[in-house]
């Protein structure tokens, strides 16, 4: 282990997939967000850009964790082959050494869905629930599985513009989770009568895909697809309808996502009903929770989520012998 011989390890996506468990990740995130989190421990993401090349960095030092570090992702969107690679670098607080490099692609999907489920577990009423899913990609698939670990899903209805994709999604949910699932021809049809609504697929034209008057009273909304000013996912009517808005990274959600920028431009006031995920987990907004009839969780992702889930995966991969020791040593500056 890195703590003993100082040799860093690599954790592949295959290893992460083998050791990952939804309930463990959700519990770890609920615990992490329930602790006091100094602002300097989770600074905002940074993005370096030169022409068509970009590099994004998400650093964090989770309170109470053994590891700290950052996720890096980057791409040249010009002449290079298309694609983005992610790496999470973990430092060990007990040794001051670089402990691991974790392939961040699958971890990103895991942490996003687990964070949403951690919030949903506090926001949605207990008992069986009908889930509407707008989208049929990796995030939609992971979120459905994460939600199924915290709520009994009685039915899943999915809309995706491509009939083959939504039918394949529904078939996989039924086969893997044993939950009746169907694909439908419109977003509105999917949402009708749903207790929980997940939006995980922005439209190609960056037009809203969910509207407030589609939602039944008491429905909980989870929105994950609008993370930068240029992106749209939910209509301003959804923001207006929501009487409690939980944000994983409060200021980034409220000021840097296209959905909230559009709501502000439409004259909708939402700051008074917006709280952080830490507020939700610590109980700081219990009074608002008690009276909320139309809660929403909105996410942009954050380094804290990456590091908490990566630590969990690293620990389990080491225990299972699935972490690969790397033939390298870093020089320590004294």
XYZ file of N, CA, C and O in Angstrom, residues 10-20 103 106 110 313 317 322:
68
model
N -2.083 2.713 -9.716
C -3.059 3.113 -10.717
C -4.315 2.285 -10.531
O -4.245 1.057 -10.379
N -5.472 2.950 -10.531
C -6.756 2.260 -10.435
C -7.510 2.489 -11.741
O -7.855 3.622 -12.071
N -7.731 1.422 -12.484
C -8.381 1.507 -13.780
C -9.897 1.600 -13.624
O -10.448 1.340 -12.549
N -10.569 1.947 -14.714
C -12.029 1.967 -14.682
C -12.580 0.564 -14.459
O -13.619 0.398 -13.817
N -11.912 -0.448 -14.990
C -12.364 -1.829 -14.754
C -12.320 -2.168 -13.268
O -13.245 -2.787 -12.733
N -11.237 -1.761 -12.599
C -11.131 -2.008 -11.161
C -12.191 -1.215 -10.410
O -12.828 -1.728 -9.478
N -12.402 0.035 -10.818
C -13.419 0.868 -10.162
C -14.799 0.237 -10.303
O -15.576 0.190 -9.340
N -15.091 -0.257 -11.485
C -16.400 -0.889 -11.727
C -16.583 -2.125 -10.843
O -17.685 -2.385 -10.334
N -15.524 -2.857 -10.628
C -15.590 -4.094 -9.850
C -15.890 -3.826 -8.381
O -16.676 -4.535 -7.749
N -15.279 -2.784 -7.807
C -15.379 -2.583 -6.351
C -16.458 -1.587 -5.955
O -16.823 -1.510 -4.782
N -16.998 -0.829 -6.919
C -17.937 0.238 -6.584
C -19.285 -0.317 -6.158
O -19.815 -1.248 -6.762
N -8.329 6.438 -12.864
C -9.008 6.789 -14.115
C -10.336 7.442 -13.739
O -11.182 6.829 -13.084
N -15.081 6.839 -15.468
C -16.191 6.134 -14.838
C -16.505 6.733 -13.465
O -17.674 6.828 -13.087
N -20.057 7.839 -11.676
C -20.426 7.305 -10.359
C -20.716 8.428 -9.375
O -21.729 8.424 -8.672
N -13.085 4.110 -3.755
C -12.678 3.136 -4.769
C -11.231 2.697 -4.559
O -10.917 1.504 -4.649
N -10.091 -1.049 -3.873
C -9.219 -1.657 -4.883
C -7.937 -2.189 -4.242
O -7.433 -3.259 -4.618
N -6.562 -4.992 -6.619
C -6.828 -4.554 -7.997
C -6.134 -3.250 -8.353
O -6.252 -2.783 -9.492
